[in-house]
């Protein structure tokens, strides 16, 4: 022990620093001895770097399991819920926080109970979710769907969710793990004609940046080897009282007064603004139809309300036709039809409903669905 | 802005390299001035408010250095200026680092009933304060030269070392800044620097940041973690701390090298140390050097002089007596490490960390002085046993170092002793990962050995493999190796902000 403890003065680096010399042949790059050639970092060196980088990244990518299954906070907890309900749930609602907070499966199912549209639904909306995330979640749900001959199967898709994640989520597993080429193409389909060219470029550029991160596997091995534990609090909150994924965050103190004030200050011009659907909306339905292993799965778009609907509210066509089938578009964002919903007790904030508002929205959606299918009768037996 | 931030990697650093190449064409002063300016920008990105503190500290200390230099030959005036300079620096450091924790301590023990609030600890304050105190001390002793303001600013602020070291000594940096050489991009230095920086980046991102969750576990809730889980967590923390801080140091050394400035090494395979004395010569080496030069040596010399005044001997032979050993070695050693503990933070746990190492070092010196090298006692402790024993002692110290409180540390020790049961909270794969990391630190060459950049008088550390001397023809393979390494590094990149551990000091 301690044989070599005093073998050098503590100040040895100082002695070295005073005689700086390029003395080492290092990595073949350092070479300053007279008479010897200096290797250059040329194109071929850069090419060797690039080839090795791409080959290794491709190897890792091919060896990884489905990146959707890698940890991504909130989505992982929702996928666990989906796994638990696989085989039991016949329907699911997808989308962003206004679905997560605003679609109560209990109200939806109880309204449809006793009708031919009877179903068991779950809420797979995710805080901060986007169309890109809704797409992969819905594909996962549809691919694992079992026949439910005594029930109807609905895939409820959030029409007014944002296309991409916000920039806060650009370098985040929620984004990186799902942005393959198909997602980029899907996002591109949501951009055409919808935005100014600069915003369109921004949206597409953001998707492209995300897909570069996807194909270079950023963070994926880390999440595979060292997955953060799923949040037990989220799991508990979203499953108690048979909530099936639906959850409204608790209101901060004084929230009711704040909402009432915002409502009183919001102009109530109630101007309808006609909307059209984008190619990406059609493409998603088509992709889901092809992915479904069971017949008679009904795909539905729905629109969630916002407080600003009191000024201008969107008006969508009643349905779209995709591959010969009709997809109904339901909208609760209609202050002209549902004036009672636009009262402060039904709102958590200007974009999210309160628990009583969520129950109301579940009921309205079920009612609209019932009405639409009465007008367009077809087999509701899932899997027949 | 940390060295791992995209803004640093893809904007700040390329701008610095490019600017250095351009300003270097106009000579030494413009190149140094540019680096100094960019270093201030680097600091301002964190806080413009505290940039004023940094600039104030530099101007104050530079003024002190001029006054000390001007008073050459007048010992009383020099001592007065030096004392004023040191006290002012320590007061400033004490205010930001220790004053409010002390007030909170008074509240905790019932001596006060006020809520004292807190103050943000300026980034790197310990590092730039100590660097400047050392310069003032050496200047007063004639061991340093007067410097131009522009060189002095860069010496203190140079961004690779500004926020978490290495603690630079003016003798190793100032000559480089004074040297009239070509200032600009040296492809060889950029190549070495980039590789050095990359290895540090891998250490931080691939290893340290990925085991944070494992390492945090025993300290987050020690009472609910059993024997295996606690051991796993404590070992994981040892790995995290090493790969985080040595990774940072490698990045700092590599960054400086890109500008053809050579920094001292800060790590030299510390977990291969066969004794605690050896450990401190390998771990945070620039801190060891600093406290040896400016705390331990003055204290030991003072004690020796005192003995001589008392008519006692202060020779090596005198160190073999109980009184001599206590006065010349044990007291300065324990006091030095006590102060080093306080330097790391204002908490009882840091004091215990320092004291533990002070006691370890003292015991090690007892062994070194009183047990002859050829005795059978020495043979009882072959090197591998010494390495394991040293590592175990280091682990104990690190529990105090990491724990948020002494109570927490004691609870972790209970877990290590199995007093919370065997318990859940671990997986065999996690142990395998830690075992792999231990294998790396124990049997693989370190960064400077891999890069062939060791100091000539350094003995190579024990390694299972020897890095071969690279030849120019290998460059394709090297490029390919780094290409593959970057692909793996990106895949292993844990997403989220995790600052370097030593930023808090």
mmCIF file with all atom_site columns, N, CA and C in Angstrom, chain A residues 1 3 5 7-8 10-12 14 16-17 20-24 26-27 30 44-45 49 52-53 56 173 217-222 226, chain B residues 186 191-192 195 210 262 274-275 281-282 285 289 292 368 373 378 381 451-452 454-456 459 476 478-480 483-484 490-493 495:
data_model
loop_
_atom_site.group_PDB
_atom_site.id
_atom_site.type_symbol
_atom_site.label_atom_id
_atom_site.label_alt_id
_atom_site.label_comp_id
_atom_site.label_asym_id
_atom_site.label_entity_id
_atom_site.label_seq_id
_atom_site.pdbx_PDB_ins_code
_atom_site.Cartn_x
_atom_site.Cartn_y
_atom_site.Cartn_z
_atom_site.occupancy
_atom_site.B_iso_or_equiv
_atom_site.pdbx_formal_charge
_atom_site.auth_seq_id
_atom_site.auth_comp_id
_atom_site.auth_asym_id
_atom_site.auth_atom_id
_atom_site.pdbx_PDB_model_num
ATOM 1   N N  . UNK A 1 1   ? 0.848   -1.195 0.000   1.00 0.00 ? 1   UNK A N  1
ATOM 2   C CA . UNK A 1 1   ? 0.000   0.000  0.000   1.00 0.00 ? 1   UNK A CA 1
ATOM 3   C C  . UNK A 1 1   ? 0.885   1.248  0.000   1.00 0.00 ? 1   UNK A C  1
ATOM 4   N N  . UNK A 1 3   ? 2.889   2.548  -2.054  1.00 0.00 ? 3   UNK A N  1
ATOM 5   C CA . UNK A 1 3   ? 4.262   2.468  -2.541  1.00 0.00 ? 3   UNK A CA 1
ATOM 6   C C  . UNK A 1 3   ? 4.612   3.645  -3.439  1.00 0.00 ? 3   UNK A C  1
ATOM 7   N N  . UNK A 1 5   ? 3.087   6.665  -3.582  1.00 0.00 ? 5   UNK A N  1
ATOM 8   C CA . UNK A 1 5   ? 2.326   7.854  -3.247  1.00 0.00 ? 5   UNK A CA 1
ATOM 9   C C  . UNK A 1 5   ? 3.120   9.165  -3.372  1.00 0.00 ? 5   UNK A C  1
ATOM 10  N N  . UNK A 1 7   ? 5.807   9.779  -5.489  1.00 0.00 ? 7   UNK A N  1
ATOM 11  C CA . UNK A 1 7   ? 6.792   9.590  -6.536  1.00 0.00 ? 7   UNK A CA 1
ATOM 12  C C  . UNK A 1 7   ? 6.995   10.832 -7.393  1.00 0.00 ? 7   UNK A C  1
ATOM 13  N N  . UNK A 1 8   ? 6.182   11.849 -7.240  1.00 0.00 ? 8   UNK A N  1
ATOM 14  C CA . UNK A 1 8   ? 6.359   13.030 -8.064  1.00 0.00 ? 8   UNK A CA 1
ATOM 15  C C  . UNK A 1 8   ? 5.926   14.266 -7.283  1.00 0.00 ? 8   UNK A C  1
ATOM 16  N N  . UNK A 1 10  ? 3.910   17.566 -6.470  1.00 0.00 ? 10  UNK A N  1
ATOM 17  C CA . UNK A 1 10  ? 2.525   17.889 -6.795  1.00 0.00 ? 10  UNK A CA 1
ATOM 18  C C  . UNK A 1 10  ? 2.415   18.891 -7.933  1.00 0.00 ? 10  UNK A C  1
ATOM 19  N N  . UNK A 1 11  ? 3.475   19.681 -8.111  1.00 0.00 ? 11  UNK A N  1
ATOM 20  C CA . UNK A 1 11  ? 3.381   20.730 -9.125  1.00 0.00 ? 11  UNK A CA 1
ATOM 21  C C  . UNK A 1 11  ? 3.871   20.286 -10.488 1.00 0.00 ? 11  UNK A C  1
ATOM 22  N N  . UNK A 1 12  ? 3.882   18.978 -10.727 1.00 0.00 ? 12  UNK A N  1
ATOM 23  C CA . UNK A 1 12  ? 4.492   18.523 -11.971 1.00 0.00 ? 12  UNK A CA 1
ATOM 24  C C  . UNK A 1 12  ? 3.853   19.102 -13.234 1.00 0.00 ? 12  UNK A C  1
ATOM 25  N N  . UNK A 1 14  ? 2.918   22.042 -13.811 1.00 0.00 ? 14  UNK A N  1
ATOM 26  C CA . UNK A 1 14  ? 3.448   23.375 -14.064 1.00 0.00 ? 14  UNK A CA 1
ATOM 27  C C  . UNK A 1 14  ? 4.783   23.268 -14.782 1.00 0.00 ? 14  UNK A C  1
ATOM 28  N N  . UNK A 1 16  ? 5.632   21.050 -16.717 1.00 0.00 ? 16  UNK A N  1
ATOM 29  C CA . UNK A 1 16  ? 5.370   20.660 -18.097 1.00 0.00 ? 16  UNK A CA 1
ATOM 30  C C  . UNK A 1 16  ? 4.898   21.822 -18.952 1.00 0.00 ? 16  UNK A C  1
ATOM 31  N N  . UNK A 1 17  ? 4.072   22.631 -18.357 1.00 0.00 ? 17  UNK A N  1
ATOM 32  C CA . UNK A 1 17  ? 3.431   23.677 -19.142 1.00 0.00 ? 17  UNK A CA 1
ATOM 33  C C  . UNK A 1 17  ? 4.436   24.673 -19.705 1.00 0.00 ? 17  UNK A C  1
ATOM 34  N N  . UNK A 1 20  ? 6.133   23.813 -23.721 1.00 0.00 ? 20  UNK A N  1
ATOM 35  C CA . UNK A 1 20  ? 5.116   23.282 -24.626 1.00 0.00 ? 20  UNK A CA 1
ATOM 36  C C  . UNK A 1 20  ? 5.774   22.779 -25.898 1.00 0.00 ? 20  UNK A C  1
ATOM 37  N N  . UNK A 1 21  ? 5.542   21.575 -26.174 1.00 0.00 ? 21  UNK A N  1
ATOM 38  C CA . UNK A 1 21  ? 6.070   21.020 -27.423 1.00 0.00 ? 21  UNK A CA 1
ATOM 39  C C  . UNK A 1 21  ? 5.009   20.135 -28.026 1.00 0.00 ? 21  UNK A C  1
ATOM 40  N N  . UNK A 1 22  ? 4.965   20.130 -29.328 1.00 0.00 ? 22  UNK A N  1
ATOM 41  C CA . UNK A 1 22  ? 4.085   19.163 -29.971 1.00 0.00 ? 22  UNK A CA 1
ATOM 42  C C  . UNK A 1 22  ? 4.907   17.905 -30.137 1.00 0.00 ? 22  UNK A C  1
ATOM 43  N N  . UNK A 1 23  ? 4.839   17.052 -29.170 1.00 0.00 ? 23  UNK A N  1
ATOM 44  C CA . UNK A 1 23  ? 5.782   15.954 -29.144 1.00 0.00 ? 23  UNK A CA 1
ATOM 45  C C  . UNK A 1 23  ? 5.151   14.644 -29.541 1.00 0.00 ? 23  UNK A C  1
ATOM 46  N N  . UNK A 1 24  ? 3.847   14.607 -29.531 1.00 0.00 ? 24  UNK A N  1
ATOM 47  C CA . UNK A 1 24  ? 3.228   13.302 -29.687 1.00 0.00 ? 24  UNK A CA 1
ATOM 48  C C  . UNK A 1 24  ? 2.648   13.092 -31.066 1.00 0.00 ? 24  UNK A C  1
ATOM 49  N N  . UNK A 1 26  ? -0.268  11.894 -32.398 1.00 0.00 ? 26  UNK A N  1
ATOM 50  C CA . UNK A 1 26  ? -1.558  11.586 -31.805 1.00 0.00 ? 26  UNK A CA 1
ATOM 51  C C  . UNK A 1 26  ? -2.606  11.317 -32.866 1.00 0.00 ? 26  UNK A C  1
ATOM 52  N N  . UNK A 1 27  ? -3.216  10.183 -32.772 1.00 0.00 ? 27  UNK A N  1
ATOM 53  C CA . UNK A 1 27  ? -4.310  9.824  -33.664 1.00 0.00 ? 27  UNK A CA 1
ATOM 54  C C  . UNK A 1 27  ? -3.976  10.097 -35.115 1.00 0.00 ? 27  UNK A C  1
ATOM 55  N N  . UNK A 1 30  ? -1.604  14.727 -35.310 1.00 0.00 ? 30  UNK A N  1
ATOM 56  C CA . UNK A 1 30  ? -0.478  15.555 -34.896 1.00 0.00 ? 30  UNK A CA 1
ATOM 57  C C  . UNK A 1 30  ? 0.805   15.042 -35.545 1.00 0.00 ? 30  UNK A C  1
ATOM 58  N N  . UNK A 1 44  ? -11.998 12.284 -47.659 1.00 0.00 ? 44  UNK A N  1
ATOM 59  C CA . UNK A 1 44  ? -12.107 10.843 -47.412 1.00 0.00 ? 44  UNK A CA 1
ATOM 60  C C  . UNK A 1 44  ? -12.193 10.528 -45.913 1.00 0.00 ? 44  UNK A C  1
ATOM 61  N N  . UNK A 1 45  ? -11.515 11.328 -45.120 1.00 0.00 ? 45  UNK A N  1
ATOM 62  C CA . UNK A 1 45  ? -11.606 11.123 -43.665 1.00 0.00 ? 45  UNK A CA 1
ATOM 63  C C  . UNK A 1 45  ? -13.028 11.421 -43.193 1.00 0.00 ? 45  UNK A C  1
ATOM 64  N N  . UNK A 1 49  ? -15.858 8.909  -41.527 1.00 0.00 ? 49  UNK A N  1
ATOM 65  C CA . UNK A 1 49  ? -16.647 9.247  -40.331 1.00 0.00 ? 49  UNK A CA 1
ATOM 66  C C  . UNK A 1 49  ? -18.140 9.080  -40.631 1.00 0.00 ? 49  UNK A C  1
ATOM 67  N N  . UNK A 1 52  ? -19.298 5.393  -41.190 1.00 0.00 ? 52  UNK A N  1
ATOM 68  C CA . UNK A 1 52  ? -19.345 4.655  -39.921 1.00 0.00 ? 52  UNK A CA 1
ATOM 69  C C  . UNK A 1 52  ? -20.518 5.120  -39.074 1.00 0.00 ? 52  UNK A C  1
ATOM 70  N N  . UNK A 1 53  ? -20.746 6.416  -39.095 1.00 0.00 ? 53  UNK A N  1
ATOM 71  C CA . UNK A 1 53  ? -21.863 6.973  -38.311 1.00 0.00 ? 53  UNK A CA 1
ATOM 72  C C  . UNK A 1 53  ? -23.196 6.409  -38.818 1.00 0.00 ? 53  UNK A C  1
ATOM 73  N N  . UNK A 1 56  ? -23.582 2.579  -38.235 1.00 0.00 ? 56  UNK A N  1
ATOM 74  C CA . UNK A 1 56  ? -23.836 2.244  -36.821 1.00 0.00 ? 56  UNK A CA 1
ATOM 75  C C  . UNK A 1 56  ? -25.247 2.659  -36.419 1.00 0.00 ? 56  UNK A C  1
ATOM 76  N N  . UNK A 1 173 ? -38.502 12.488 -26.086 1.00 0.00 ? 173 UNK A N  1
ATOM 77  C CA . UNK A 1 173 ? -38.896 11.154 -26.563 1.00 0.00 ? 173 UNK A CA 1
ATOM 78  C C  . UNK A 1 173 ? -40.303 11.116 -27.156 1.00 0.00 ? 173 UNK A C  1
ATOM 79  N N  . UNK A 1 217 ? -31.637 7.821  -33.798 1.00 0.00 ? 217 UNK A N  1
ATOM 80  C CA . UNK A 1 217 ? -31.944 7.079  -32.554 1.00 0.00 ? 217 UNK A CA 1
ATOM 81  C C  . UNK A 1 217 ? -31.677 7.882  -31.291 1.00 0.00 ? 217 UNK A C  1
ATOM 82  N N  . UNK A 1 218 ? -31.781 9.187  -31.370 1.00 0.00 ? 218 UNK A N  1
ATOM 83  C CA . UNK A 1 218 ? -31.357 10.002 -30.224 1.00 0.00 ? 218 UNK A CA 1
ATOM 84  C C  . UNK A 1 218 ? -32.104 9.583  -28.942 1.00 0.00 ? 218 UNK A C  1
ATOM 85  N N  . UNK A 1 219 ? -31.347 9.191  -27.964 1.00 0.00 ? 219 UNK A N  1
ATOM 86  C CA . UNK A 1 219 ? -31.903 8.837  -26.656 1.00 0.00 ? 219 UNK A CA 1
ATOM 87  C C  . UNK A 1 219 ? -32.569 7.479  -26.573 1.00 0.00 ? 219 UNK A C  1
ATOM 88  N N  . UNK A 1 220 ? -32.671 6.771  -27.691 1.00 0.00 ? 220 UNK A N  1
ATOM 89  C CA . UNK A 1 220 ? -33.472 5.540  -27.670 1.00 0.00 ? 220 UNK A CA 1
ATOM 90  C C  . UNK A 1 220 ? -32.792 4.411  -26.887 1.00 0.00 ? 220 UNK A C  1
ATOM 91  N N  . UNK A 1 221 ? -31.481 4.248  -27.097 1.00 0.00 ? 221 UNK A N  1
ATOM 92  C CA . UNK A 1 221 ? -30.792 3.189  -26.341 1.00 0.00 ? 221 UNK A CA 1
ATOM 93  C C  . UNK A 1 221 ? -30.814 3.515  -24.849 1.00 0.00 ? 221 UNK A C  1
ATOM 94  N N  . UNK A 1 222 ? -30.659 4.783  -24.562 1.00 0.00 ? 222 UNK A N  1
ATOM 95  C CA . UNK A 1 222 ? -30.696 5.206  -23.161 1.00 0.00 ? 222 UNK A CA 1
ATOM 96  C C  . UNK A 1 222 ? -32.035 4.829  -22.528 1.00 0.00 ? 222 UNK A C  1
ATOM 97  N N  . UNK A 1 226 ? -31.978 2.227  -19.637 1.00 0.00 ? 226 UNK A N  1
ATOM 98  C CA . UNK A 1 226 ? -32.281 2.889  -18.359 1.00 0.00 ? 226 UNK A CA 1
ATOM 99  C C  . UNK A 1 226 ? -33.649 3.559  -18.434 1.00 0.00 ? 226 UNK A C  1
ATOM 100 N N  . UNK B 2 186 ? -4.440  25.717 -34.900 1.00 0.00 ? 186 UNK B N  1
ATOM 101 C CA . UNK B 2 186 ? -3.428  24.698 -35.143 1.00 0.00 ? 186 UNK B CA 1
ATOM 102 C C  . UNK B 2 186 ? -4.190  23.379 -35.322 1.00 0.00 ? 186 UNK B C  1
ATOM 103 N N  . UNK B 2 191 ? -7.405  18.894 -33.474 1.00 0.00 ? 191 UNK B N  1
ATOM 104 C CA . UNK B 2 191 ? -7.677  17.451 -33.540 1.00 0.00 ? 191 UNK B CA 1
ATOM 105 C C  . UNK B 2 191 ? -7.616  16.809 -32.172 1.00 0.00 ? 191 UNK B C  1
ATOM 106 N N  . UNK B 2 192 ? -6.530  17.088 -31.449 1.00 0.00 ? 192 UNK B N  1
ATOM 107 C CA . UNK B 2 192 ? -6.388  16.519 -30.096 1.00 0.00 ? 192 UNK B CA 1
ATOM 108 C C  . UNK B 2 192 ? -7.504  17.049 -29.196 1.00 0.00 ? 192 UNK B C  1
ATOM 109 N N  . UNK B 2 195 ? -10.916 15.478 -29.905 1.00 0.00 ? 195 UNK B N  1
ATOM 110 C CA . UNK B 2 195 ? -11.006 14.093 -29.421 1.00 0.00 ? 195 UNK B CA 1
ATOM 111 C C  . UNK B 2 195 ? -11.131 14.076 -27.903 1.00 0.00 ? 195 UNK B C  1
ATOM 112 N N  . UNK B 2 210 ? -26.808 8.769  -17.609 1.00 0.00 ? 210 UNK B N  1
ATOM 113 C CA . UNK B 2 210 ? -27.708 7.620  -17.686 1.00 0.00 ? 210 UNK B CA 1
ATOM 114 C C  . UNK B 2 210 ? -27.889 6.910  -16.349 1.00 0.00 ? 210 UNK B C  1
ATOM 115 N N  . UNK B 2 262 ? -2.706  24.732 -22.995 1.00 0.00 ? 262 UNK B N  1
ATOM 116 C CA . UNK B 2 262 ? -2.679  23.438 -22.300 1.00 0.00 ? 262 UNK B CA 1
ATOM 117 C C  . UNK B 2 262 ? -3.075  23.608 -20.842 1.00 0.00 ? 262 UNK B C  1
ATOM 118 N N  . UNK B 2 274 ? -3.956  2.986  -4.868  1.00 0.00 ? 274 UNK B N  1
ATOM 119 C CA . UNK B 2 274 ? -3.767  1.934  -3.875  1.00 0.00 ? 274 UNK B CA 1
ATOM 120 C C  . UNK B 2 274 ? -3.698  2.493  -2.465  1.00 0.00 ? 274 UNK B C  1
ATOM 121 N N  . UNK B 2 275 ? -3.823  3.787  -2.331  1.00 0.00 ? 275 UNK B N  1
ATOM 122 C CA . UNK B 2 275 ? -3.865  4.396  -1.000  1.00 0.00 ? 275 UNK B CA 1
ATOM 123 C C  . UNK B 2 275 ? -4.607  5.716  -1.115  1.00 0.00 ? 275 UNK B C  1
ATOM 124 N N  . UNK B 2 281 ? -3.814  12.287 -5.209  1.00 0.00 ? 281 UNK B N  1
ATOM 125 C CA . UNK B 2 281 ? -2.920  12.743 -6.277  1.00 0.00 ? 281 UNK B CA 1
ATOM 126 C C  . UNK B 2 281 ? -3.497  12.438 -7.647  1.00 0.00 ? 281 UNK B C  1
ATOM 127 N N  . UNK B 2 282 ? -4.647  11.754 -7.659  1.00 0.00 ? 282 UNK B N  1
ATOM 128 C CA . UNK B 2 282 ? -5.260  11.377 -8.931  1.00 0.00 ? 282 UNK B CA 1
ATOM 129 C C  . UNK B 2 282 ? -6.662  11.982 -9.104  1.00 0.00 ? 282 UNK B C  1
ATOM 130 N N  . UNK B 2 285 ? -7.070  16.730 -9.187  1.00 0.00 ? 285 UNK B N  1
ATOM 131 C CA . UNK B 2 285 ? -5.653  16.971 -8.905  1.00 0.00 ? 285 UNK B CA 1
ATOM 132 C C  . UNK B 2 285 ? -5.334  18.455 -8.704  1.00 0.00 ? 285 UNK B C  1
ATOM 133 N N  . UNK B 2 289 ? -3.572  20.104 -5.502  1.00 0.00 ? 289 UNK B N  1
ATOM 134 C CA . UNK B 2 289 ? -2.385  20.951 -5.618  1.00 0.00 ? 289 UNK B CA 1
ATOM 135 C C  . UNK B 2 289 ? -2.624  22.286 -4.914  1.00 0.00 ? 289 UNK B C  1
ATOM 136 N N  . UNK B 2 292 ? -2.713  21.886 -1.154  1.00 0.00 ? 292 UNK B N  1
ATOM 137 C CA . UNK B 2 292 ? -1.375  21.544 -0.675  1.00 0.00 ? 292 UNK B CA 1
ATOM 138 C C  . UNK B 2 292 ? -0.508  22.808 -0.612  1.00 0.00 ? 292 UNK B C  1
ATOM 139 N N  . UNK B 2 368 ? 2.639   4.964  6.186   1.00 0.00 ? 368 UNK B N  1
ATOM 140 C CA . UNK B 2 368 ? 3.797   5.259  5.331   1.00 0.00 ? 368 UNK B CA 1
ATOM 141 C C  . UNK B 2 368 ? 5.053   5.498  6.163   1.00 0.00 ? 368 UNK B C  1
ATOM 142 N N  . UNK B 2 373 ? 8.823   -0.231 4.391   1.00 0.00 ? 373 UNK B N  1
ATOM 143 C CA . UNK B 2 373 ? 8.336   -0.740 3.107   1.00 0.00 ? 373 UNK B CA 1
ATOM 144 C C  . UNK B 2 373 ? 8.573   -2.227 2.932   1.00 0.00 ? 373 UNK B C  1
ATOM 145 N N  . UNK B 2 378 ? 3.498   -4.679 5.287   1.00 0.00 ? 378 UNK B N  1
ATOM 146 C CA . UNK B 2 378 ? 3.252   -4.152 3.936   1.00 0.00 ? 378 UNK B CA 1
ATOM 147 C C  . UNK B 2 378 ? 2.802   -5.275 3.001   1.00 0.00 ? 378 UNK B C  1
ATOM 148 N N  . UNK B 2 381 ? -0.804  -6.213 2.683   1.00 0.00 ? 381 UNK B N  1
ATOM 149 C CA . UNK B 2 381 ? -1.690  -5.358 1.886   1.00 0.00 ? 381 UNK B CA 1
ATOM 150 C C  . UNK B 2 381 ? -1.134  -5.206 0.469   1.00 0.00 ? 381 UNK B C  1
ATOM 151 N N  . UNK B 2 451 ? -5.076  9.034  -25.465 1.00 0.00 ? 451 UNK B N  1
ATOM 152 C CA . UNK B 2 451 ? -4.687  10.030 -26.455 1.00 0.00 ? 451 UNK B CA 1
ATOM 153 C C  . UNK B 2 451 ? -3.178  10.218 -26.553 1.00 0.00 ? 451 UNK B C  1
ATOM 154 N N  . UNK B 2 452 ? -2.428  9.461  -25.738 1.00 0.00 ? 452 UNK B N  1
ATOM 155 C CA . UNK B 2 452 ? -0.975  9.602  -25.781 1.00 0.00 ? 452 UNK B CA 1
ATOM 156 C C  . UNK B 2 452 ? -0.503  10.960 -25.339 1.00 0.00 ? 452 UNK B C  1
ATOM 157 N N  . UNK B 2 454 ? 0.094   11.847 -21.955 1.00 0.00 ? 454 UNK B N  1
ATOM 158 C CA . UNK B 2 454 ? 0.519   11.859 -20.552 1.00 0.00 ? 454 UNK B CA 1
ATOM 159 C C  . UNK B 2 454 ? 1.779   12.691 -20.392 1.00 0.00 ? 454 UNK B C  1
ATOM 160 N N  . UNK B 2 455 ? 2.005   13.141 -19.171 1.00 0.00 ? 455 UNK B N  1
ATOM 161 C CA . UNK B 2 455 ? 3.248   13.846 -18.904 1.00 0.00 ? 455 UNK B CA 1
ATOM 162 C C  . UNK B 2 455 ? 4.395   12.837 -18.918 1.00 0.00 ? 455 UNK B C  1
ATOM 163 N N  . UNK B 2 456 ? 5.562   13.261 -19.408 1.00 0.00 ? 456 UNK B N  1
ATOM 164 C CA . UNK B 2 456 ? 6.654   12.296 -19.579 1.00 0.00 ? 456 UNK B CA 1
ATOM 165 C C  . UNK B 2 456 ? 7.063   11.605 -18.290 1.00 0.00 ? 456 UNK B C  1
ATOM 166 N N  . UNK B 2 459 ? 4.092   7.793  -14.462 1.00 0.00 ? 459 UNK B N  1
ATOM 167 C CA . UNK B 2 459 ? 4.114   6.350  -14.669 1.00 0.00 ? 459 UNK B CA 1
ATOM 168 C C  . UNK B 2 459 ? 2.763   5.956  -15.249 1.00 0.00 ? 459 UNK B C  1
ATOM 169 N N  . UNK B 2 476 ? -8.092  6.918  -41.140 1.00 0.00 ? 476 UNK B N  1
ATOM 170 C CA . UNK B 2 476 ? -9.413  6.492  -41.594 1.00 0.00 ? 476 UNK B CA 1
ATOM 171 C C  . UNK B 2 476 ? -10.119 5.693  -40.517 1.00 0.00 ? 476 UNK B C  1
ATOM 172 N N  . UNK B 2 478 ? -9.556  5.819  -37.414 1.00 0.00 ? 478 UNK B N  1
ATOM 173 C CA . UNK B 2 478 ? -9.894  6.691  -36.284 1.00 0.00 ? 478 UNK B CA 1
ATOM 174 C C  . UNK B 2 478 ? -11.174 7.462  -36.585 1.00 0.00 ? 478 UNK B C  1
ATOM 175 N N  . UNK B 2 479 ? -11.242 7.967  -37.822 1.00 0.00 ? 479 UNK B N  1
ATOM 176 C CA . UNK B 2 479 ? -12.452 8.698  -38.216 1.00 0.00 ? 479 UNK B CA 1
ATOM 177 C C  . UNK B 2 479 ? -13.660 7.775  -38.137 1.00 0.00 ? 479 UNK B C  1
ATOM 178 N N  . UNK B 2 480 ? -13.488 6.546  -38.609 1.00 0.00 ? 480 UNK B N  1
ATOM 179 C CA . UNK B 2 480 ? -14.597 5.582  -38.562 1.00 0.00 ? 480 UNK B CA 1
ATOM 180 C C  . UNK B 2 480 ? -14.974 5.275  -37.119 1.00 0.00 ? 480 UNK B C  1
ATOM 181 N N  . UNK B 2 483 ? -16.934 8.097  -35.827 1.00 0.00 ? 483 UNK B N  1
ATOM 182 C CA . UNK B 2 483 ? -18.261 8.087  -36.453 1.00 0.00 ? 483 UNK B CA 1
ATOM 183 C C  . UNK B 2 483 ? -19.184 7.117  -35.740 1.00 0.00 ? 483 UNK B C  1
ATOM 184 N N  . UNK B 2 484 ? -18.692 5.906  -35.505 1.00 0.00 ? 484 UNK B N  1
ATOM 185 C CA . UNK B 2 484 ? -19.496 4.899  -34.809 1.00 0.00 ? 484 UNK B CA 1
ATOM 186 C C  . UNK B 2 484 ? -19.759 5.330  -33.368 1.00 0.00 ? 484 UNK B C  1
ATOM 187 N N  . UNK B 2 490 ? -25.232 9.282  -29.462 1.00 0.00 ? 490 UNK B N  1
ATOM 188 C CA . UNK B 2 490 ? -26.542 9.907  -29.658 1.00 0.00 ? 490 UNK B CA 1
ATOM 189 C C  . UNK B 2 490 ? -27.659 8.991  -29.184 1.00 0.00 ? 490 UNK B C  1
ATOM 190 N N  . UNK B 2 491 ? -27.506 7.707  -29.464 1.00 0.00 ? 491 UNK B N  1
ATOM 191 C CA . UNK B 2 491 ? -28.543 6.761  -29.036 1.00 0.00 ? 491 UNK B CA 1
ATOM 192 C C  . UNK B 2 491 ? -28.586 6.633  -27.522 1.00 0.00 ? 491 UNK B C  1
ATOM 193 N N  . UNK B 2 492 ? -27.448 6.892  -26.900 1.00 0.00 ? 492 UNK B N  1
ATOM 194 C CA . UNK B 2 492 ? -27.388 6.759  -25.441 1.00 0.00 ? 492 UNK B CA 1
ATOM 195 C C  . UNK B 2 492 ? -27.646 8.083  -24.729 1.00 0.00 ? 492 UNK B C  1
ATOM 196 N N  . UNK B 2 493 ? -27.949 9.104  -25.503 1.00 0.00 ? 493 UNK B N  1
ATOM 197 C CA . UNK B 2 493 ? -28.113 10.444 -24.924 1.00 0.00 ? 493 UNK B CA 1
ATOM 198 C C  . UNK B 2 493 ? -29.406 10.521 -24.117 1.00 0.00 ? 493 UNK B C  1
ATOM 199 N N  . UNK B 2 495 ? -32.331 12.360 -22.552 1.00 0.00 ? 495 UNK B N  1
ATOM 200 C CA . UNK B 2 495 ? -32.860 13.688 -22.884 1.00 0.00 ? 495 UNK B CA 1
ATOM 201 C C  . UNK B 2 495 ? -33.284 14.410 -21.614 1.00 0.00 ? 495 UNK B C  1
#
